[in-house]
PDB file of C-alpha atoms in Angstrom:
ATOM      1  CA  UNK A 219      26.275  28.752 -13.612  1.00  0.00           C
ATOM      2  CA  UNK A 220      27.695  28.474 -10.108  1.00  0.00           C
ATOM      3  CA  UNK A 221      24.407  29.708  -8.625  1.00  0.00           C
ATOM      4  CA  UNK A 222      22.532  26.999 -10.526  1.00  0.00           C
ATOM      5  CA  UNK A 223      24.933  24.347  -9.224  1.00  0.00           C
ATOM      6  CA  UNK A 224      24.490  25.594  -5.656  1.00  0.00           C
ATOM      7  CA  UNK A 225      20.712  25.584  -6.057  1.00  0.00           C
ATOM      8  CA  UNK A 226      20.795  21.983  -7.296  1.00  0.00           C
ATOM      9  CA  UNK A 227      23.026  20.952  -4.385  1.00  0.00           C
ATOM     10  CA  UNK A 228      20.695  22.661  -1.917  1.00  0.00           C
ATOM     11  CA  UNK A 229      17.698  20.880  -3.447  1.00  0.00           C
ATOM     12  CA  UNK A 230      19.408  17.491  -3.147  1.00  0.00           C
ATOM     13  CA  UNK A 231      20.391  18.109   0.470  1.00  0.00           C
ATOM     14  CA  UNK A 232      16.879  19.301   1.310  1.00  0.00           C
ATOM     15  CA  UNK A 233      15.511  16.113  -0.223  1.00  0.00           C
ATOM     16  CA  UNK A 234      17.806  13.907   1.865  1.00  0.00           C
ATOM     17  CA  UNK A 235      15.766  12.781   4.856  1.00  0.00           C
ATOM     18  CA  UNK A 236      18.754  11.211   6.620  1.00  0.00           C
ATOM     19  CA  UNK A 237      19.230  14.431   8.616  1.00  0.00           C
ATOM     20  CA  UNK A 238      15.764  14.064  10.165  1.00  0.00           C
ATOM     21  CA  UNK A 239      15.115  12.104  13.376  1.00  0.00           C
ATOM     22  CA  UNK A 240      13.636   8.684  12.641  1.00  0.00           C
ATOM     23  CA  UNK A 241      11.258   6.430  14.487  1.00  0.00           C
ATOM     24  CA  UNK A 242      12.626   2.961  15.201  1.00  0.00           C
ATOM     25  CA  UNK A 243      11.162   0.185  13.086  1.00  0.00           C
ATOM     26  CA  UNK A 244      11.688  -3.529  12.632  1.00  0.00           C
ATOM     27  CA  UNK A 245      13.788  -4.722   9.708  1.00  0.00           C
ATOM     28  CA  UNK A 246      12.830  -8.378  10.063  1.00  0.00           C
ATOM     29  CA  UNK A 247       9.386  -9.813   9.420  1.00  0.00           C
ATOM     30  CA  UNK A 248       7.514 -11.370  12.322  1.00  0.00           C
ATOM     31  CA  UNK A 249       4.814 -13.995  11.980  1.00  0.00           C
ATOM     32  CA  UNK A 250       2.220 -11.978  13.878  1.00  0.00           C
ATOM     33  CA  UNK A 251       2.539  -9.101  11.385  1.00  0.00           C
ATOM     34  CA  UNK A 252       0.876 -11.262   8.713  1.00  0.00           C
ATOM     35  CA  UNK A 253      -2.728 -11.828   9.765  1.00  0.00           C
ATOM     36  CA  UNK A 254      -6.103 -12.863   8.380  1.00  0.00           C
ATOM     37  CA  UNK A 255      -8.655 -10.074   8.252  1.00  0.00           C
ATOM     38  CA  UNK A 256     -12.099 -10.364   6.635  1.00  0.00           C
ATOM     39  CA  UNK A 257     -10.997 -13.471   4.796  1.00  0.00           C
ATOM     40  CA  UNK A 258      -7.788 -11.947   3.425  1.00  0.00           C
ATOM     41  CA  UNK A 259      -4.111 -12.072   4.349  1.00  0.00           C
ATOM     42  CA  UNK A 260      -2.648  -8.644   5.150  1.00  0.00           C
ATOM     43  CA  UNK A 261       0.613  -7.330   6.603  1.00  0.00           C
ATOM     44  CA  UNK A 262       0.543  -5.010   9.601  1.00  0.00           C
ATOM     45  CA  UNK A 263       3.659  -2.987   8.808  1.00  0.00           C
ATOM     46  CA  UNK A 264       4.733   0.644   9.064  1.00  0.00           C
ATOM     47  CA  UNK A 265       5.501   2.759   5.983  1.00  0.00           C
ATOM     48  CA  UNK A 266       9.194   2.679   6.956  1.00  0.00           C
ATOM     49  CA  UNK A 267       9.135  -1.108   6.963  1.00  0.00           C
ATOM     50  CA  UNK A 268       7.550  -1.194   3.515  1.00  0.00           C
ATOM     51  CA  UNK A 269      10.404   0.860   2.090  1.00  0.00           C
ATOM     52  CA  UNK A 270      13.014  -1.206   3.927  1.00  0.00           C
ATOM     53  CA  UNK A 271      11.701  -4.288   2.137  1.00  0.00           C
ATOM     54  CA  UNK A 272      11.697  -2.368  -1.164  1.00  0.00           C
ATOM     55  CA  UNK A 273      15.379  -1.462  -0.741  1.00  0.00           C
ATOM     56  CA  UNK A 274      16.196  -5.095   0.022  1.00  0.00           C
ATOM     57  CA  UNK A 275      14.316  -6.421  -3.014  1.00  0.00           C
ATOM     58  CA  UNK A 276      15.964  -3.912  -5.346  1.00  0.00           C
ATOM     59  CA  UNK A 277      19.411  -4.799  -3.983  1.00  0.00           C
ATOM     60  CA  UNK A 278      18.641  -8.482  -4.573  1.00  0.00           C
ATOM     61  CA  UNK A 279      17.394  -7.784  -8.109  1.00  0.00           C
ATOM     62  CA  UNK A 280      14.231  -9.775  -7.515  1.00  0.00           C
ATOM     63  CA  UNK A 281      10.669  -9.318  -8.710  1.00  0.00           C
ATOM     64  CA  UNK A 282       8.266  -8.442  -5.898  1.00  0.00           C
ATOM     65  CA  UNK A 283       4.667  -7.288  -5.738  1.00  0.00           C
ATOM     66  CA  UNK A 284       3.227  -4.888  -3.170  1.00  0.00           C
ATOM     67  CA  UNK A 285      -0.578  -4.867  -2.954  1.00  0.00           C
ATOM     68  CA  UNK A 286      -2.956  -3.016  -0.687  1.00  0.00           C
ATOM     69  CA  UNK A 287      -6.315  -3.844   0.831  1.00  0.00           C
ATOM     70  CA  UNK A 288      -9.100  -1.499   1.832  1.00  0.00           C
ATOM     71  CA  UNK A 289     -12.863  -1.815   2.065  1.00  0.00           C
ATOM     72  CA  UNK A 290     -13.198  -1.208  -1.672  1.00  0.00           C
ATOM     73  CA  UNK A 291     -10.809  -4.024  -2.631  1.00  0.00           C
ATOM     74  CA  UNK A 292     -12.539  -6.415  -0.244  1.00  0.00           C
ATOM     75  CA  UNK A 293     -15.897  -5.616  -1.830  1.00  0.00           C
ATOM     76  CA  UNK A 294     -14.468  -5.933  -5.345  1.00  0.00           C
ATOM     77  CA  UNK A 295     -13.209  -9.438  -4.571  1.00  0.00           C
ATOM     78  CA  UNK A 296     -16.811 -10.559  -4.251  1.00  0.00           C
ATOM     79  CA  UNK A 297     -17.553  -9.263  -7.764  1.00  0.00           C
ATOM     80  CA  UNK A 298     -14.225 -10.212  -9.341  1.00  0.00           C
ATOM     81  CA  UNK A 299     -12.974 -13.451  -7.734  1.00  0.00           C
ATOM     82  CA  UNK A 300     -10.118 -13.560 -10.257  1.00  0.00           C
ATOM     83  CA  UNK A 301      -8.544 -10.763  -8.202  1.00  0.00           C
ATOM     84  CA  UNK A 302      -7.652 -13.334  -5.553  1.00  0.00           C
ATOM     85  CA  UNK A 303      -4.748 -14.548  -7.671  1.00  0.00           C
ATOM     86  CA  UNK A 304      -3.138 -11.109  -7.474  1.00  0.00           C
ATOM     87  CA  UNK A 305      -3.373 -10.860  -3.693  1.00  0.00           C
ATOM     88  CA  UNK A 306      -2.174 -14.447  -3.281  1.00  0.00           C
ATOM     89  CA  UNK A 307       0.912 -13.605  -5.356  1.00  0.00           C
ATOM     90  CA  UNK A 308       1.746 -10.387  -3.475  1.00  0.00           C
ATOM     91  CA  UNK A 309       4.886 -10.382  -1.351  1.00  0.00           C
ATOM     92  CA  UNK A 310       3.476  -7.638   0.870  1.00  0.00           C
ATOM     93  CA  UNK A 311      -0.132  -6.515   1.354  1.00  0.00           C
ATOM     94  CA  UNK A 312      -0.486  -3.079   2.928  1.00  0.00           C
ATOM     95  CA  UNK A 313      -3.617  -2.091   4.833  1.00  0.00           C
ATOM     96  CA  UNK A 314      -4.863   1.130   3.245  1.00  0.00           C
ATOM     97  CA  UNK A 315      -7.747   1.674   5.661  1.00  0.00           C
ATOM     98  CA  UNK A 316      -7.772   3.095   9.177  1.00  0.00           C
ATOM     99  CA  UNK A 317     -11.165   1.463   9.950  1.00  0.00           C
ATOM    100  CA  UNK A 318      -9.658  -1.928   9.057  1.00  0.00           C
ATOM    101  CA  UNK A 319      -6.708  -1.249  11.379  1.00  0.00           C
ATOM    102  CA  UNK A 320      -9.093  -0.393  14.221  1.00  0.00           C
ATOM    103  CA  UNK A 321     -11.117  -3.522  13.460  1.00  0.00           C
ATOM    104  CA  UNK A 322      -7.951  -5.634  13.613  1.00  0.00           C
ATOM    105  CA  UNK A 323      -7.112  -4.158  17.013  1.00  0.00           C
ATOM    106  CA  UNK A 324     -10.648  -4.863  18.229  1.00  0.00           C
ATOM    107  CA  UNK A 325     -10.209  -8.509  17.215  1.00  0.00           C
ATOM    108  CA  UNK A 326      -7.065  -8.713  19.326  1.00  0.00           C
ATOM    109  CA  UNK A 327      -4.664  -8.692  16.373  1.00  0.00           C
ATOM    110  CA  UNK A 328      -1.373  -6.806  16.254  1.00  0.00           C
ATOM    111  CA  UNK A 329      -2.879  -3.638  14.760  1.00  0.00           C
ATOM    112  CA  UNK A 330      -1.892  -0.040  15.503  1.00  0.00           C
ATOM    113  CA  UNK A 331      -2.731   3.290  13.855  1.00  0.00           C
ATOM    114  CA  UNK A 332       0.754   3.534  12.328  1.00  0.00           C
ATOM    115  CA  UNK A 333       0.146   0.313  10.375  1.00  0.00           C
ATOM    116  CA  UNK A 334      -1.997   2.172   7.859  1.00  0.00           C
ATOM    117  CA  UNK A 335       0.040   2.304   4.636  1.00  0.00           C
ATOM    118  CA  UNK A 336      -0.652   3.900   1.295  1.00  0.00           C
ATOM    119  CA  UNK A 337       1.347   5.833  -1.300  1.00  0.00           C
ATOM    120  CA  UNK A 338       0.565   9.179   0.324  1.00  0.00           C
ATOM    121  CA  UNK A 339       1.856   7.869   3.662  1.00  0.00           C
ATOM    122  CA  UNK A 340       5.321   6.959   2.384  1.00  0.00           C
ATOM    123  CA  UNK A 341       5.729   9.130  -0.736  1.00  0.00           C
ATOM    124  CA  UNK A 342       8.202  11.623   0.785  1.00  0.00           C
ATOM    125  CA  UNK A 343      10.420   8.886   2.168  1.00  0.00           C
ATOM    126  CA  UNK A 344      10.151   6.966  -1.101  1.00  0.00           C
ATOM    127  CA  UNK A 345      11.208   9.873  -3.329  1.00  0.00           C
ATOM    128  CA  UNK A 346      14.031  10.760  -0.962  1.00  0.00           C
ATOM    129  CA  UNK A 347      15.360   7.189  -1.293  1.00  0.00           C
ATOM    130  CA  UNK A 348      14.808   7.245  -5.044  1.00  0.00           C
ATOM    131  CA  UNK A 349      16.756  10.463  -5.467  1.00  0.00           C
ATOM    132  CA  UNK A 350      19.555   9.324  -3.181  1.00  0.00           C
ATOM    133  CA  UNK A 351      19.927   5.923  -4.885  1.00  0.00           C
ATOM    134  CA  UNK A 352      19.251   7.038  -8.447  1.00  0.00           C
ATOM    135  CA  UNK A 353      16.435   4.526  -8.830  1.00  0.00           C
ATOM    136  CA  UNK A 354      14.535   4.121 -12.074  1.00  0.00           C
ATOM    137  CA  UNK A 355      10.796   4.582 -11.600  1.00  0.00           C
ATOM    138  CA  UNK A 356       8.071   4.003 -14.180  1.00  0.00           C
ATOM    139  CA  UNK A 357       4.382   4.816 -13.835  1.00  0.00           C
ATOM    140  CA  UNK A 358       1.733   3.173 -16.034  1.00  0.00           C
ATOM    141  CA  UNK A 359      -1.741   4.678 -15.857  1.00  0.00           C
ATOM    142  CA  UNK A 360      -3.605   7.973 -15.837  1.00  0.00           C
ATOM    143  CA  UNK A 361      -4.228  10.537 -18.562  1.00  0.00           C
ATOM    144  CA  UNK A 362      -1.362  11.493 -20.928  1.00  0.00           C
ATOM    145  CA  UNK A 363      -1.125  15.163 -19.900  1.00  0.00           C
ATOM    146  CA  UNK A 364      -1.493  14.365 -16.199  1.00  0.00           C
ATOM    147  CA  UNK A 365       1.263  11.765 -15.977  1.00  0.00           C
ATOM    148  CA  UNK A 366       3.629  13.903 -18.046  1.00  0.00           C
ATOM    149  CA  UNK A 367       3.037  16.857 -15.714  1.00  0.00           C
ATOM    150  CA  UNK A 368       3.737  14.588 -12.751  1.00  0.00           C
ATOM    151  CA  UNK A 369       6.931  13.308 -14.381  1.00  0.00           C
ATOM    152  CA  UNK A 370       8.231  16.833 -14.987  1.00  0.00           C
ATOM    153  CA  UNK A 371       7.466  17.962 -11.449  1.00  0.00           C
ATOM    154  CA  UNK A 372       9.038  14.915  -9.850  1.00  0.00           C
ATOM    155  CA  UNK A 373      12.112  15.124 -12.099  1.00  0.00           C
ATOM    156  CA  UNK A 374      12.688  18.715 -11.001  1.00  0.00           C
ATOM    157  CA  UNK A 375      12.319  17.850  -7.335  1.00  0.00           C
ATOM    158  CA  UNK A 376      14.420  14.666  -7.542  1.00  0.00           C
ATOM    159  CA  UNK A 377      17.047  15.200 -10.255  1.00  0.00           C
ATOM    160  CA  UNK A 378      18.965  11.993  -9.567  1.00  0.00           C
ATOM    161  CA  UNK A 379      15.905   9.836 -10.231  1.00  0.00           C
ATOM    162  CA  UNK A 380      15.111   8.449 -13.683  1.00  0.00           C
ATOM    163  CA  UNK A 381      11.358   8.661 -14.244  1.00  0.00           C
ATOM    164  CA  UNK A 382       9.297   7.393 -17.170  1.00  0.00           C
ATOM    165  CA  UNK A 383       5.533   7.392 -17.675  1.00  0.00           C
ATOM    166  CA  UNK A 384       3.022   5.680 -19.896  1.00  0.00           C
ATOM    167  CA  UNK A 385      -0.638   6.693 -19.835  1.00  0.00           C
ATOM    168  CA  UNK A 386      -3.342   4.137 -19.116  1.00  0.00           C
ATOM    169  CA  UNK A 387      -5.315   4.691 -22.310  1.00  0.00           C
ATOM    170  CA  UNK A 388      -4.584   1.437 -24.111  1.00  0.00           C
ATOM    171  CA  UNK A 389      -6.198  -1.919 -24.711  1.00  0.00           C
ATOM    172  CA  UNK A 390      -5.073  -3.851 -21.639  1.00  0.00           C
ATOM    173  CA  UNK A 391      -6.579  -7.153 -22.771  1.00  0.00           C
ATOM    174  CA  UNK A 392      -4.030  -9.992 -22.596  1.00  0.00           C
ATOM    175  CA  UNK A 393      -2.609 -10.682 -26.050  1.00  0.00           C
ATOM    176  CA  UNK A 394      -3.608  -7.327 -27.556  1.00  0.00           C
ATOM    177  CA  UNK A 395      -1.065  -5.453 -29.674  1.00  0.00           C
ATOM    178  CA  UNK A 396      -1.288  -2.336 -27.513  1.00  0.00           C
ATOM    179  CA  UNK A 397      -0.793  -4.292 -24.325  1.00  0.00           C
ATOM    180  CA  UNK A 398       2.268  -6.036 -25.723  1.00  0.00           C
ATOM    181  CA  UNK A 399       3.696  -2.636 -26.703  1.00  0.00           C
ATOM    182  CA  UNK A 400       3.240  -1.275 -23.168  1.00  0.00           C
ATOM    183  CA  UNK A 401       4.921  -4.318 -21.633  1.00  0.00           C
ATOM    184  CA  UNK A 402       7.806  -3.852 -24.063  1.00  0.00           C
ATOM    185  CA  UNK A 403       8.096  -0.191 -23.023  1.00  0.00           C
ATOM    186  CA  UNK A 404       8.420  -1.287 -19.412  1.00  0.00           C
ATOM    187  CA  UNK A 405      11.015  -3.910 -20.297  1.00  0.00           C
ATOM    188  CA  UNK A 406      13.021  -1.396 -22.347  1.00  0.00           C
ATOM    189  CA  UNK A 407      13.085   1.139 -19.507  1.00  0.00           C
ATOM    190  CA  UNK A 408      14.042  -1.585 -16.977  1.00  0.00           C
ATOM    191  CA  UNK A 409      12.683   0.132 -13.857  1.00  0.00           C
ATOM    192  CA  UNK A 410      13.651  -0.586 -10.279  1.00  0.00           C
ATOM    193  CA  UNK A 411      10.106   0.398  -9.300  1.00  0.00           C
ATOM    194  CA  UNK A 412       6.974  -0.001 -11.415  1.00  0.00           C
ATOM    195  CA  UNK A 413       3.885   1.900 -10.298  1.00  0.00           C
ATOM    196  CA  UNK A 414       0.618   0.784 -11.905  1.00  0.00           C
ATOM    197  CA  UNK A 415      -2.212   3.253 -11.429  1.00  0.00           C
ATOM    198  CA  UNK A 416      -5.290   2.270 -13.400  1.00  0.00           C
ATOM    199  CA  UNK A 417      -7.800   2.005 -10.567  1.00  0.00           C
ATOM    200  CA  UNK A 418      -9.165  -1.156  -8.988  1.00  0.00           C
ATOM    201  CA  UNK A 419      -9.543  -3.844 -10.245  1.00  0.00           C
ATOM    202  CA  UNK A 420      -7.955  -3.014 -13.630  1.00  0.00           C
ATOM    203  CA  UNK A 421      -4.480  -2.319 -12.236  1.00  0.00           C
ATOM    204  CA  UNK A 422      -4.328  -5.514 -10.164  1.00  0.00           C
ATOM    205  CA  UNK A 423      -5.538  -7.701 -13.029  1.00  0.00           C
ATOM    206  CA  UNK A 424      -3.064  -6.050 -15.426  1.00  0.00           C
ATOM    207  CA  UNK A 425      -0.183  -6.813 -13.075  1.00  0.00           C
ATOM    208  CA  UNK A 426      -1.368 -10.394 -12.585  1.00  0.00           C
ATOM    209  CA  UNK A 427      -1.861 -11.032 -16.306  1.00  0.00           C
ATOM    210  CA  UNK A 428       1.514  -9.581 -17.299  1.00  0.00           C
ATOM    211  CA  UNK A 429       3.626 -10.487 -14.284  1.00  0.00           C
ATOM    212  CA  UNK A 430       5.756 -13.130 -15.992  1.00  0.00           C
ATOM    213  CA  UNK A 431       6.574 -10.805 -18.916  1.00  0.00           C
ATOM    214  CA  UNK A 432       7.491  -7.829 -16.732  1.00  0.00           C
ATOM    215  CA  UNK A 433      11.156  -7.329 -15.780  1.00  0.00           C
ATOM    216  CA  UNK A 434      12.501  -7.936 -12.289  1.00  0.00           C
ATOM    217  CA  UNK A 435      11.458  -4.910 -10.246  1.00  0.00           C
ATOM    218  CA  UNK A 436       9.238  -3.974  -7.326  1.00  0.00           C
ATOM    219  CA  UNK A 437       5.667  -3.556  -8.596  1.00  0.00           C
ATOM    220  CA  UNK A 438       3.067  -1.468  -6.772  1.00  0.00           C
ATOM    221  CA  UNK A 439      -0.635  -1.002  -7.448  1.00  0.00           C
ATOM    222  CA  UNK A 440      -1.012   2.672  -6.533  1.00  0.00           C
ATOM    223  CA  UNK A 441      -4.213   4.051  -8.043  1.00  0.00           C
ATOM    224  CA  UNK A 442      -4.127   7.784  -8.737  1.00  0.00           C
ATOM    225  CA  UNK A 443      -0.668   8.405  -7.236  1.00  0.00           C
ATOM    226  CA  UNK A 444       0.558  10.532 -10.126  1.00  0.00           C
ATOM    227  CA  UNK A 445      -2.731  12.459 -10.248  1.00  0.00           C
ATOM    228  CA  UNK A 446      -1.741  13.742  -6.810  1.00  0.00           C
ATOM    229  CA  UNK A 447       1.799  14.507  -7.971  1.00  0.00           C
ATOM    230  CA  UNK A 448       0.442  16.491 -10.940  1.00  0.00           C
ATOM    231  CA  UNK A 449      -2.025  18.387  -8.772  1.00  0.00           C
ATOM    232  CA  UNK A 450      -4.939  16.984 -10.782  1.00  0.00           C
ATOM    233  CA  UNK A 451      -6.558  15.461  -7.702  1.00  0.00           C
ATOM    234  CA  UNK A 452      -7.012  17.073  -4.294  1.00  0.00           C
ATOM    235  CA  UNK A 453      -4.988  15.483  -1.514  1.00  0.00           C
ATOM    236  CA  UNK A 454      -6.501  15.092   1.938  1.00  0.00           C
ATOM    237  CA  UNK A 455      -4.434  16.358   4.888  1.00  0.00           C
ATOM    238  CA  UNK A 456      -2.476  13.434   6.326  1.00  0.00           C
ATOM    239  CA  UNK A 457      -4.104  13.854   9.756  1.00  0.00           C
ATOM    240  CA  UNK A 458      -7.397  12.840   8.154  1.00  0.00           C
ATOM    241  CA  UNK A 459      -5.825   9.551   7.104  1.00  0.00           C
ATOM    242  CA  UNK A 460      -4.528   8.930  10.622  1.00  0.00           C
ATOM    243  CA  UNK A 461      -7.944   9.692  12.109  1.00  0.00           C
ATOM    244  CA  UNK A 462      -9.763   7.487   9.613  1.00  0.00           C
ATOM    245  CA  UNK A 463     -11.803  10.228   7.905  1.00  0.00           C
ATOM    246  CA  UNK A 464      -9.883  10.618   4.641  1.00  0.00           C
ATOM    247  CA  UNK A 465     -12.790   8.905   2.896  1.00  0.00           C
ATOM    248  CA  UNK A 466     -15.027  11.819   3.900  1.00  0.00           C
ATOM    249  CA  UNK A 467     -12.660  14.320   2.256  1.00  0.00           C
ATOM    250  CA  UNK A 468     -12.704  12.306  -0.953  1.00  0.00           C
ATOM    251  CA  UNK A 469     -16.459  11.839  -0.846  1.00  0.00           C
ATOM    252  CA  UNK A 470     -17.047  15.586  -0.543  1.00  0.00           C
ATOM    253  CA  UNK A 471     -14.711  16.284  -3.485  1.00  0.00           C
ATOM    254  CA  UNK A 472     -16.109  13.548  -5.757  1.00  0.00           C
ATOM    255  CA  UNK A 473     -19.540  12.413  -4.487  1.00  0.00           C
ATOM    256  CA  UNK A 474     -20.843  11.122  -7.817  1.00  0.00           C
ATOM    257  CA  UNK A 475     -18.002   8.621  -8.230  1.00  0.00           C
ATOM    258  CA  UNK A 476     -17.411   7.673  -4.606  1.00  0.00           C
ATOM    259  CA  UNK A 477     -20.831   7.672  -2.925  1.00  0.00           C
ATOM    260  CA  UNK A 478     -21.493   4.021  -3.710  1.00  0.00           C
ATOM    261  CA  UNK A 479     -17.947   2.964  -2.725  1.00  0.00           C
ATOM    262  CA  UNK A 480     -18.033   4.612   0.697  1.00  0.00           C
ATOM    263  CA  UNK A 481     -21.715   4.464   1.654  1.00  0.00           C
ATOM    264  CA  UNK A 482     -23.038   1.236   0.138  1.00  0.00           C
ATOM    265  CA  UNK A 483     -20.171  -1.197  -0.639  1.00  0.00           C
ATOM    266  CA  UNK A 484     -19.041  -1.664   3.010  1.00  0.00           C
ATOM    267  CA  UNK A 485     -22.429  -3.186   3.887  1.00  0.00           C
ATOM    268  CA  UNK A 486     -21.650  -6.106   1.570  1.00  0.00           C
ATOM    269  CA  UNK A 487     -18.890  -7.074   4.021  1.00  0.00           C
ATOM    270  CA  UNK A 488     -21.204  -7.436   7.025  1.00  0.00           C
ATOM    271  CA  UNK A 489     -21.112 -11.241   6.831  1.00  0.00           C
ATOM    272  CA  UNK A 490     -17.295 -11.297   6.876  1.00  0.00           C
ATOM    273  CA  UNK A 491     -17.232  -8.810   9.745  1.00  0.00           C
ATOM    274  CA  UNK A 492     -19.623 -10.923  11.806  1.00  0.00           C
ATOM    275  CA  UNK A 493     -17.604 -14.075  11.100  1.00  0.00           C
ATOM    276  CA  UNK A 494     -14.356 -12.463  12.269  1.00  0.00           C
ATOM    277  CA  UNK A 495     -16.013 -11.201  15.451  1.00  0.00           C
ATOM    278  CA  UNK A 496     -17.425 -14.649  16.260  1.00  0.00           C
ATOM    279  CA  UNK A 497     -14.031 -16.264  15.609  1.00  0.00           C
ATOM    280  CA  UNK A 498     -12.268 -13.723  17.847  1.00  0.00           C
ATOM    281  CA  UNK A 499     -14.769 -14.273  20.684  1.00  0.00           C
ATOM    282  CA  UNK A 500     -14.410 -18.060  20.461  1.00  0.00           C
ATOM    283  CA  UNK A 501     -10.607 -17.762  20.426  1.00  0.00           C
ATOM    284  CA  UNK A 502     -10.623 -15.589  23.535  1.00  0.00           C
ATOM    285  CA  UNK A 503     -13.021 -17.922  25.330  1.00  0.00           C
ATOM    286  CA  UNK A 504     -10.806 -20.884  24.417  1.00  0.00           C
ATOM    287  CA  UNK A 505      -7.722 -19.121  25.729  1.00  0.00           C
ATOM    288  CA  UNK A 506      -9.501 -18.234  28.957  1.00  0.00           C
ATOM    289  CA  UNK A 507     -10.638 -21.836  29.421  1.00  0.00           C
ATOM    290  CA  UNK A 508      -7.078 -23.081  28.830  1.00  0.00           C
ATOM    291  CA  UNK A 509      -5.752 -20.520  31.317  1.00  0.00           C
ATOM    292  CA  UNK A 510      -8.291 -21.594  33.927  1.00  0.00           C
ATOM    293  CA  UNK A 511      -7.326 -25.265  33.469  1.00  0.00           C
ATOM    294  CA  UNK A 512      -3.627 -24.499  33.847  1.00  0.00           C
ATOM    295  CA  UNK A 513      -4.295 -22.472  36.968  1.00  0.00           C
ATOM    296  CA  UNK A 514      -6.414 -25.284  38.396  1.00  0.00           C
ATOM    297  CA  UNK A 515      -3.799 -27.950  37.607  1.00  0.00           C
ATOM    298  CA  UNK A 516      -0.937 -25.970  39.150  1.00  0.00           C
ATOM    299  CA  UNK A 517      -2.771 -24.763  42.261  1.00  0.00           C
ATOM    300  CA  UNK A 518      -1.464 -26.333  45.480  1.00  0.00           C
ATOM    301  CA  UNK A 519      -3.857 -29.011  46.839  1.00  0.00           C
ATOM    302  CA  UNK A 520      -5.777 -28.198  49.992  1.00  0.00           C
ATOM    303  CA  UNK A 521      -4.473 -30.064  53.045  1.00  0.00           C
ATOM    304  CA  UNK A 522      -6.549 -33.018  54.238  1.00  0.00           C
ATOM    305  CA  UNK A 523      -8.838 -32.367  57.198  1.00  0.00           C
TER     306      UNK A 523
END
C-alpha cells in the first residue's frame, strides 16, 4: 500500500512542470498580437500565453471560446460561410499553421515561429495544469472505444483531473433529441474545459449552435486530440510542426483523406494571398513616403547664396 502511495506521489511530481525552466511570455494582450490574415482575425500568441488566458477565464468563471485557423479552415469558410459566426465569437483564435505564420512575417506582421499553436503544442503544459488544479475536462467527439481509451490513459497519468468523454456519434442537428441529451450531459458534468473534436466544420458549428445552452467553461475546437491520446492516430514529431512539414507526415499516413486538403484546397486561397501581398506593399510604400516627407520637412534649409 505504501509503495502504491509513493508511486502515485512520484507520478504527480513528475507531472508538475513547475520544476522545469520556463521561457518568458507576456501575460497581457497587446493590440499588435491580433491581426488580419487572409481576411480573418487571428491571434499571434505562444502556447504558454494561451494557457495563461485559460487559467484566467476559469478563475473568473466565464464562458470563453478558443478557435484555431489553418489553411483548411480558411478554405472551408468559402464553402460554409456560416462558420464565420463561430470565428467572430471566439475570444482567442490560434494559428495552427506554420506556413501562415511565415506568411504573416513576410507581410510585416508580428509573426514568429513560436506563435504556431495547436493542441499538440500545449498538451503537456495543459495536462500538467489540469492535474495540479484538479480541473474538470470533458471531450465530445470521436469513436466510443477511442475516447474511452483516451480517458483511461489520461486519468492514470493525471489522477487529480476529472475527465469525462462522450463520443461524436449522435445527431448533432439543432433541436434533435440526441443533441439535447449531449448538451445535458455536458451541463451535468459542469466542466472547466470542454474539448469538441468532431472535425471541421462540424465541431465549430456544433459549438456555435449550442453555445448559449452550454455551461460557463473554456471551449476548444480540437479535432482528433483524443485520437492522439488513445494512440489511434499517429502523431508527427514536434520538430516537423516547427519546421512547417507536419502536413507531409499526415499526408503520408492518410493520403486518401488528406490529399485534397493539402494539395488542392490551398490553391482556392490564391486570391486572398494576392490581396494581402498587395495591401502589405501599399502600406510599406505609404510608410516610406510619409518617412521621406518628415525627413524633408525637418531637414535644415540650405543657406542662401
